[in-house]
Coordinates of N, CA and C in Angstrom, one line a residue:
M1 N 43.4 -42.3 -54.1 CA 42.9 -42.5 -55.1 C 44.3 -42.8 -56.1
K2 N 44.2 -43.9 -56.7 CA 45.2 -44.2 -57.8 C 45.2 -43.2 -59.1
H3 N 46.3 -43.4 -59.8 CA 46.6 -42.3 -60.9 C 45.9 -42.8 -62.1
L4 N 45.4 -42.3 -63.1 CA 44.6 -42.9 -64.4 C 44.8 -42.0 -65.5
I5 N 45.2 -42.6 -66.3 CA 45.6 -41.9 -67.6 C 44.2 -42.1 -68.7
V6 N 43.7 -41.2 -69.0 CA 42.3 -41.2 -69.9 C 42.9 -40.7 -71.7
N7 N 42.7 -41.4 -72.4 CA 42.7 -41.0 -73.8 C 41.5 -40.6 -74.4
I8 N 41.4 -39.5 -75.1 CA 40.2 -39.0 -76.0 C 40.7 -39.1 -77.6
L9 N 40.0 -39.8 -78.2 CA 40.7 -40.1 -79.7 C 39.4 -39.7 -80.5
G10 N 39.8 -39.3 -81.6 CA 38.7 -39.0 -82.7 C 39.1 -38.3 -83.8
G11 N 38.4 -38.0 -84.8 CA 38.7 -37.4 -86.0 C 39.2 -35.9 -86.0
R12 N 39.5 -35.3 -87.0 CA 39.7 -33.7 -87.0 C 38.5 -32.9 -86.7
D13 N 38.5 -32.1 -85.9 CA 37.3 -31.2 -85.7 C 36.0 -32.2 -85.1
V14 N 36.2 -32.8 -84.6 CA 35.0 -33.8 -84.0 C 34.4 -33.7 -82.8
G15 N 35.4 -32.9 -82.1 CA 34.7 -32.2 -80.7 C 35.5 -32.5 -79.4
K16 N 36.8 -33.5 -79.7 CA 37.3 -34.1 -78.6 C 38.0 -33.0 -77.5
T17 N 38.3 -32.1 -78.0 CA 38.9 -30.9 -77.0 C 37.8 -30.4 -76.1
T18 N 36.9 -30.1 -76.9 CA 35.6 -29.6 -76.1 C 34.9 -30.5 -75.2
I19 N 34.7 -32.0 -75.2 CA 34.4 -32.6 -74.4 C 35.4 -33.1 -73.3
A20 N 36.6 -33.2 -73.8 CA 37.7 -33.4 -72.7 C 37.9 -31.9 -71.8
M21 N 37.7 -31.0 -72.0 CA 37.7 -29.5 -71.3 C 36.3 -29.7 -70.3
H22 N 35.5 -30.1 -71.0 CA 34.1 -30.0 -70.1 C 34.2 -31.2 -68.8
A23 N 34.7 -32.0 -69.3 CA 35.1 -33.2 -68.2 C 36.2 -33.0 -67.4
V24 N 37.3 -32.3 -67.5 CA 38.1 -31.7 -66.8 C 38.0 -30.7 -65.8
A25 N 36.8 -29.8 -66.4 CA 36.3 -28.8 -65.4 C 35.4 -29.7 -64.5
E26 N 34.6 -30.5 -64.7 CA 33.5 -31.3 -63.7 C 34.6 -31.9 -62.8
L27 N 35.7 -32.6 -63.2 CA 36.5 -33.3 -62.3 C 37.2 -32.4 -61.3
R28 N 37.6 -31.4 -61.9 CA 38.5 -29.9 -60.9 C 37.4 -29.7 -59.9
W29 N 36.2 -29.4 -60.5 CA 35.1 -29.0 -59.4 C 34.7 -30.2 -58.3
M30 N 34.9 -31.2 -58.5 CA 34.9 -32.1 -57.7 C 35.8 -32.5 -56.9
G31 N 37.0 -31.8 -57.2 CA 38.4 -32.0 -56.2 C 39.4 -33.2 -56.6
I32 N 39.0 -33.4 -58.0 CA 40.1 -34.1 -58.5 C 41.0 -33.6 -59.3
S33 N 42.5 -33.7 -58.9 CA 43.4 -33.2 -59.4 C 43.6 -33.7 -60.8
T34 N 43.5 -32.8 -62.0 CA 43.4 -33.5 -63.3 C 44.3 -32.3 -64.3
S35 N 45.0 -33.1 -65.1 CA 45.6 -32.4 -66.0 C 45.0 -32.8 -67.3
L36 N 45.3 -31.8 -68.3 CA 44.9 -32.0 -69.7 C 46.0 -31.8 -70.8
N37 N 46.4 -32.7 -71.6 CA 47.3 -32.6 -72.6 C 46.7 -32.7 -74.0
Y38 N 47.1 -31.8 -75.0 CA 46.7 -31.9 -76.2 C 48.2 -32.2 -76.8
G39 N 48.2 -33.4 -77.5 CA 49.6 -34.2 -78.0 C 50.7 -33.7 -77.0
A40 N 51.7 -33.0 -77.2 CA 52.8 -33.1 -76.1 C 52.7 -31.7 -75.4
S41 N 51.6 -30.9 -75.9 CA 51.1 -29.8 -75.1 C 50.5 -29.7 -73.9
K42 N 50.8 -29.3 -72.8 CA 50.0 -29.2 -71.4 C 49.2 -28.1 -71.4
L43 N 47.6 -28.1 -71.6 CA 46.8 -27.2 -71.6 C 46.5 -27.0 -70.2
W44 N 45.8 -27.8 -69.3 CA 45.8 -27.2 -68.1 C 46.5 -28.3 -67.1
T45 N 47.0 -27.7 -66.1 CA 47.7 -29.2 -65.3 C 47.9 -28.7 -64.2
D46 N 47.7 -29.8 -63.1 CA 48.1 -29.6 -61.5 C 49.0 -30.9 -61.3
E47 N 49.9 -30.5 -60.7 CA 51.2 -31.7 -60.3 C 51.2 -31.6 -58.9
P48 N 50.9 -32.9 -58.7 CA 51.0 -34.2 -59.2 C 49.6 -34.2 -59.7
S49 N 49.0 -34.9 -60.7 CA 47.7 -34.9 -60.9 C 47.3 -36.7 -60.7
I50 N 45.9 -36.5 -60.5 CA 45.5 -37.9 -60.3 C 45.1 -38.5 -61.4
V51 N 44.5 -37.7 -62.3 CA 44.1 -37.6 -63.7 C 44.8 -37.2 -65.1
T52 N 45.5 -37.8 -65.7 CA 46.1 -37.4 -66.9 C 45.2 -37.6 -68.2
M53 N 44.6 -36.3 -69.0 CA 43.8 -36.8 -70.0 C 44.4 -36.2 -71.1
N54 N 44.6 -37.1 -72.2 CA 45.0 -37.0 -73.3 C 44.2 -36.9 -74.4
V55 N 44.2 -35.5 -75.0 CA 43.4 -35.5 -76.1 C 44.5 -35.8 -77.7
L56 N 44.1 -36.8 -78.2 CA 45.0 -37.2 -79.6 C 44.4 -37.1 -80.7
W57 N 44.9 -36.6 -81.9 CA 44.3 -37.0 -83.3 C 45.6 -37.0 -84.0
R58 N 45.6 -38.2 -84.7 CA 46.5 -38.6 -85.8 C 45.8 -39.3 -87.0
D59 N 46.3 -38.9 -88.1 CA 45.8 -39.6 -89.1 C 45.9 -41.1 -89.3
P60 N 45.0 -42.0 -88.9 CA 45.4 -43.6 -89.0 C 46.2 -43.8 -89.8
S61 N 46.3 -43.5 -91.0 CA 47.4 -44.1 -92.0 C 48.7 -43.9 -91.6
T62 N 48.9 -43.1 -90.6 CA 50.2 -42.7 -90.1 C 50.8 -43.1 -89.1
M63 N 49.9 -44.3 -88.5 CA 50.1 -44.8 -87.4 C 49.8 -46.5 -87.7
S64 N 50.6 -47.2 -87.1 CA 50.6 -48.8 -86.9 C 49.6 -49.3 -85.9
T65 N 49.2 -50.4 -86.3 CA 47.9 -50.8 -85.0 C 48.7 -51.1 -83.7
H66 N 49.9 -51.6 -83.9 CA 50.8 -52.0 -82.9 C 51.0 -50.5 -81.8
E67 N 51.2 -49.4 -82.6 CA 51.4 -48.2 -82.1 C 50.3 -47.8 -81.2
L68 N 49.0 -47.8 -81.7 CA 48.0 -47.4 -81.3 C 47.6 -48.3 -79.9
V69 N 47.9 -49.9 -80.1 CA 47.5 -50.5 -79.0 C 48.6 -49.9 -77.8
E70 N 49.8 -49.9 -78.2 CA 50.6 -49.4 -77.2 C 50.3 -48.2 -76.4
M71 N 49.8 -47.1 -77.3 CA 49.2 -46.0 -76.6 C 48.1 -46.1 -75.6
C72 N 47.4 -46.9 -76.2 CA 46.4 -47.1 -75.4 C 46.4 -48.5 -74.2
R73 N 47.3 -48.7 -74.1 CA 47.6 -49.8 -73.2 C 47.6 -49.1 -71.8
D74 N 46.6 -49.9 -70.8 CA 46.6 -49.6 -69.2 C 46.0 -47.9 -69.3
T75 N 45.1 -47.7 -70.1 CA 44.5 -46.5 -70.2 C 42.8 -46.6 -70.5
L76 N 42.0 -45.6 -69.9 CA 40.9 -45.5 -69.9 C 40.7 -44.7 -71.3
T77 N 40.1 -45.3 -72.5 CA 39.9 -44.8 -73.8 C 38.8 -44.4 -74.3
F78 N 38.4 -43.3 -75.0 CA 37.1 -43.0 -75.4 C 37.4 -42.7 -76.7
L79 N 36.5 -43.1 -77.8 CA 36.5 -42.7 -79.0 C 35.3 -41.7 -79.3
V80 N 35.7 -40.3 -79.8 CA 34.6 -39.7 -80.0 C 34.1 -39.6 -81.6
R81 N 32.9 -39.8 -81.6 CA 32.5 -40.2 -83.1 C 31.8 -38.9 -83.7
R82 N 31.9 -38.9 -84.9 CA 30.9 -37.5 -85.6 C 29.9 -38.2 -85.8
S83 N 28.8 -37.2 -85.6 CA 27.3 -37.8 -86.0 C 27.3 -38.1 -87.6
K84 N 26.3 -39.0 -87.3 CA 26.0 -39.5 -88.9 C 25.5 -38.5 -89.9
D85 N 24.8 -37.4 -89.1 CA 24.2 -36.7 -90.0 C 25.2 -35.4 -90.0
Y86 N 26.3 -35.6 -89.8 CA 27.5 -34.2 -89.9 C 27.2 -33.4 -90.9
V87 N 27.1 -32.0 -90.9 CA 27.0 -30.9 -91.9 C 28.1 -30.5 -92.2
T88 N 28.6 -30.4 -93.2 CA 29.6 -29.5 -93.9 C 29.7 -28.2 -93.4
P89 N 30.8 -27.9 -92.6 CA 30.7 -26.2 -92.3 C 30.8 -25.8 -93.4
I90 N 30.3 -24.3 -93.3 CA 30.3 -23.3 -94.3 C 31.6 -23.0 -94.8
G91 N 31.8 -22.8 -96.1 CA 33.1 -22.7 -96.5 C 34.1 -23.8 -96.8
L92 N 33.4 -25.1 -96.2 CA 34.3 -26.5 -96.4 C 34.0 -27.1 -97.6
H93 N 34.7 -27.9 -98.5 CA 34.1 -28.4 -99.6 C 33.7 -29.9 -99.3
P94 N 32.7 -30.2 -99.8 CA 31.9 -31.3 -99.4 C 32.9 -32.7 -99.3
S95 N 33.9 -32.7 -100.3 CA 34.7 -33.8 -100.2 C 35.8 -33.7 -99.2
I96 N 35.9 -32.6 -98.4 CA 37.0 -32.4 -97.0 C 35.9 -33.5 -96.1
T97 N 34.6 -33.0 -96.0 CA 33.8 -33.9 -95.1 C 33.8 -35.4 -95.5
S98 N 33.7 -35.5 -96.4 CA 33.6 -37.4 -96.6 C 35.1 -37.7 -96.3
G99 N 36.0 -37.2 -96.6 CA 37.3 -37.6 -96.2 C 37.4 -37.3 -94.7
R100 N 36.9 -36.7 -94.0 CA 36.9 -36.9 -92.5 C 36.2 -37.9 -91.8
L101 N 35.3 -38.1 -92.5 CA 34.2 -39.1 -92.1 C 34.9 -40.7 -92.4
A102 N 35.8 -40.8 -93.7 CA 36.4 -41.7 -94.1 C 37.6 -42.1 -92.9
I103 N 38.2 -41.1 -92.3 CA 39.3 -41.1 -91.5 C 38.9 -41.7 -90.2
D104 N 37.6 -41.0 -89.7 CA 37.2 -41.4 -88.8 C 36.7 -43.0 -88.6
E105 N 36.0 -43.4 -89.7 CA 35.9 -45.0 -89.9 C 37.2 -45.8 -89.8
Q106 N 38.3 -45.2 -90.4 CA 39.6 -45.8 -90.5 C 40.2 -46.1 -89.1
L107 N 39.9 -44.9 -88.2 CA 40.7 -44.8 -86.9 C 39.9 -45.9 -86.2
E108 N 38.9 -46.2 -86.2 CA 37.8 -47.0 -85.5 C 38.1 -48.4 -85.8
N109 N 38.4 -48.5 -87.3 CA 38.6 -50.0 -87.7 C 40.1 -50.4 -87.1
R110 N 40.8 -49.4 -87.0 CA 42.3 -49.7 -86.5 C 42.1 -50.1 -85.1
M111 N 41.5 -49.7 -84.7 CA 41.2 -49.8 -83.1 C 40.8 -51.2 -83.1
R112 N 39.6 -51.7 -83.7 CA 39.1 -52.8 -83.7 C 39.8 -53.8 -84.0
E113 N 40.8 -53.6 -85.0 CA 41.9 -54.6 -85.4 C 43.1 -54.9 -84.5
G114 N 43.3 -54.1 -83.8 CA 44.3 -53.9 -82.5 C 43.6 -54.3 -81.4
R115 N 42.2 -54.7 -81.2 CA 41.5 -55.0 -80.2 C 41.8 -54.0 -78.9
V116 N 41.7 -53.2 -79.2 CA 41.9 -51.7 -78.2 C 40.7 -51.6 -77.3
R117 N 40.7 -51.8 -75.9 CA 39.7 -51.3 -75.2 C 39.4 -50.0 -75.3
Y118 N 38.1 -49.9 -75.5 CA 37.5 -48.1 -75.7 C 36.1 -48.4 -75.7
K119 N 35.9 -47.2 -75.4 CA 34.2 -46.8 -75.6 C 33.9 -45.8 -76.5
S120 N 32.8 -45.9 -77.5 CA 32.5 -45.0 -78.6 C 31.5 -44.1 -78.1
L121 N 31.6 -42.7 -78.2 CA 30.6 -41.9 -77.6 C 30.6 -40.8 -78.7
P122 N 29.1 -40.1 -78.7 CA 28.9 -39.4 -79.9 C 29.5 -37.9 -79.2
S123 N 29.8 -37.1 -80.2 CA 30.3 -35.8 -80.0 C 29.3 -34.9 -79.7
V124 N 28.7 -35.1 -78.1 CA 27.7 -34.2 -78.0 C 27.8 -34.0 -76.3
R125 N 27.3 -33.2 -75.7 CA 27.7 -32.5 -74.3 C 27.2 -33.7 -73.3
A126 N 25.9 -34.6 -73.7 CA 25.9 -35.6 -72.8 C 26.7 -36.5 -72.5
S127 N 27.8 -36.6 -73.3 CA 28.9 -37.7 -73.3 C 29.6 -37.3 -72.2
V128 N 29.8 -36.1 -71.9 CA 30.5 -35.5 -70.7 C 30.5 -36.1 -69.4
P129 N 29.3 -36.6 -68.7 CA 28.8 -37.2 -67.5 C 29.2 -38.7 -67.2
Y130 N 29.1 -39.1 -68.6 CA 29.3 -40.7 -68.7 C 31.1 -40.9 -68.6
I131 N 31.8 -39.9 -69.4 CA 33.4 -40.1 -69.3 C 33.6 -39.5 -67.5
V132 N 32.8 -38.8 -67.1 CA 33.2 -38.3 -65.7 C 32.8 -39.5 -64.6
K133 N 31.8 -40.2 -64.9 CA 31.4 -41.2 -64.1 C 32.5 -42.2 -64.4
K134 N 32.9 -42.6 -65.6 CA 33.9 -43.9 -65.6 C 35.1 -43.3 -64.8
I135 N 35.7 -42.3 -65.0 CA 37.0 -41.6 -64.4 C 37.0 -41.9 -63.1
C136 N 35.9 -41.5 -62.3 CA 35.7 -41.5 -61.0 C 35.5 -43.0 -60.5
E137 N 35.1 -43.9 -61.2 CA 35.2 -45.3 -60.9 C 36.2 -45.8 -61.0
G138 N 37.3 -45.3 -62.0 CA 38.7 -45.8 -62.3 C 39.7 -45.3 -61.2
V139 N 39.5 -44.2 -60.7 CA 40.3 -43.6 -59.5 C 39.8 -43.8 -58.1
G140 N 38.8 -44.4 -58.0 CA 38.0 -44.8 -56.6 C 37.5 -43.8 -55.9
Y141 N 36.9 -42.8 -56.7 CA 36.2 -41.6 -56.0 C 34.8 -42.0 -56.0
D142 N 34.1 -41.7 -54.6 CA 32.6 -41.9 -54.4 C 32.3 -40.6 -53.9
R143 N 31.2 -40.4 -54.8 CA 30.6 -38.8 -54.7 C 30.0 -39.1 -53.6

């Protein structure tokens, strides 16, 4: 099997880490050595790993299109999307929610602008099997 780097991107509190952790658990259960990184922190690691999964969040206004393109070069990249019917969590001001939705949109626009190869997925548990399937194809694992 070949080594594969997977990037999971999305806005703040969209569910990136939850989806990534479920996918890593599935891959490990299948016997695929996988490490999970959140930014610079290694959360769950196997050395050497076949799959390196990076959970990334940065405010798109602090990142150039070129930087985003370079970060996603030669990787399998997924953008986790906030649901359109996203409800403001209790205790959060509605303007924070609208700001988060705007940042989500800005991130996707930046990815399109840079022609980053990515797949946009909803922030739901059902996205995990798709991610696992694509990773298995990428590393040459045949169930």
